[in-house]
Amino acid sequence: MKHNTSLAIHGGAGTLVRGMMTPTLEKAYKKSLEHALNLAYDVLEKGGTAIDAVVKATTLLEDSPLFNAGKGSVFTAEGTHEMDASIMEGEQLRAGAVSLLKGIRNPILVAKEVMENSEYVLLAGDGALKFAEKFGFIHEGDDYFYDKLRFEQWQEIKDTEKFQLDHSPKKDSKFGTVGAVACDRIGNLAAATSTGGMTNKRFGRIGDSPIIGAGTYANNNTCAVSCTGNGEYFMRNVTAYEVSALMEFKGLSLKDAGDEVIYNRLPKLKGEGGLIAVDRSGRVTMPFNSEGMYRGFKNSVGESSISIYKD
Ligand code: ASP
């Protein structure tokens, strides 16, 4: 049976507040999202797998300095960049993830390698780096990851105990994690998420993005999900899996399950953010409870959109 192909992407739920967004910046964000969406959707259209499509979208967003993942990752308290990423496919529930990874251009590609070529699911820190080197990933110098805006963000709070969530209401703190979900021609689902985490994070802090079930989840019986928001709340809610569980055990539709988690369960813990999700019929939902979420979707029925705010 041929399925409707569908792809959704996000560039983080912590957008600039409307007043701070200039037309030029808005154009740049939308262009970057559109570029990733179109190239990754081409993969599906040419018969590629859901995994290939989410990897394509995520690497392109990692390569854009506009988003907090790969190039453009935020600074830690030590002035370094520690990146997290994860990927999962819904047919056999295989998954791979890396955390606290330094110096690698595309952490999502290492996560994919973990999924496909190791007996592990999650590798962290120096071990993850050694694994990446074993698979031929090149170590980038600090200058590749340096971004003026990110550096200034960090300078502002570096000597304080504060760590800045992408989603705090501060005017200049709105830079997001990236992610993608897809349904391919044969109805396989996949999800991917990648992030630099939070500005000034310390003590080896890890958020939801590399945690399967919290920031990323895929299951052909239900849906594929990629989350963005303050990770601690998403971990406590097991958010990505919760969407799937509400569909599987309560019979909720994709949209109702996503809405329940983002507009009801997450706010009860004061969690802020959003998610993108797709089911096997190619339906997409993209709920968020923050002011905006960089997002886009495209499907084989000819629908597509790129948005930032709740238009
Ligand atoms: N969820 C990410 C984290 O907590 C941040 C984000 O989505 O922007 O590390």
Coordinates of N, CA and C and ligand atoms in Angstrom, one line a residue, residues 166-167 175-177 195 197-198 205 207-209 227-232, ligand 1:
D166 N 16.2 28.5 25.9 CA 15.9 29.1 24.7 C 14.6 29.8 24.8
H167 N 13.8 29.4 25.7 CA 12.4 29.8 25.7 C 12.0 30.8 26.9
F175 N 16.5 31.1 20.7 CA 17.1 30.4 19.6 C 16.9 28.9 19.8
G176 N 16.5 28.3 18.7 CA 15.9 27.0 19.0 C 16.6 25.8 18.4
T177 N 16.4 24.7 19.2 CA 16.7 23.4 18.8 C 16.0 23.1 17.4
T195 N 20.3 19.7 19.2 CA 20.4 21.0 19.9 C 21.7 21.3 20.5
G197 N 21.5 23.0 23.3 CA 21.0 23.0 24.7 C 20.7 24.4 25.2
M198 N 21.2 24.8 26.3 CA 20.9 26.1 26.9 C 22.2 26.9 27.1
R205 N 25.0 19.4 32.1 CA 23.5 19.4 31.9 C 23.1 18.7 30.6
G207 N 19.5 17.9 28.3 CA 18.1 18.2 28.2 C 17.3 17.0 27.6
D208 N 16.2 17.2 27.1 CA 15.3 16.2 26.6 C 15.7 15.7 25.2
S209 N 16.4 16.6 24.4 CA 16.6 16.3 23.0 C 17.3 14.9 22.7
C227 N 10.5 17.2 19.9 CA 10.0 18.2 20.8 C 11.0 19.4 20.8
T228 N 10.6 20.5 21.3 CA 11.4 21.7 21.6 C 10.8 22.5 22.7
G229 N 11.6 22.9 23.7 CA 11.1 23.6 24.8 C 12.1 23.4 26.0
N230 N 11.7 23.9 27.2 CA 12.7 23.7 28.3 C 12.7 22.2 28.7
G231 N 13.8 21.6 28.4 CA 14.0 20.2 28.4 C 13.6 19.5 29.7
E232 N 13.9 20.1 30.8 CA 13.6 19.5 32.1 C 12.1 19.1 32.2
Ligands
ASP1 N1 14.9 21.1 24.5 C1 16.2 21.7 24.4 C2 16.9 21.5 25.7 O1 16.3 21.6 26.8 C3 16.1 23.2 24.2 C4 15.2 23.6 23.0 O2 14.3 23.0 22.6 O3 15.5 24.7 22.5 O4 18.1 21.3 25.7

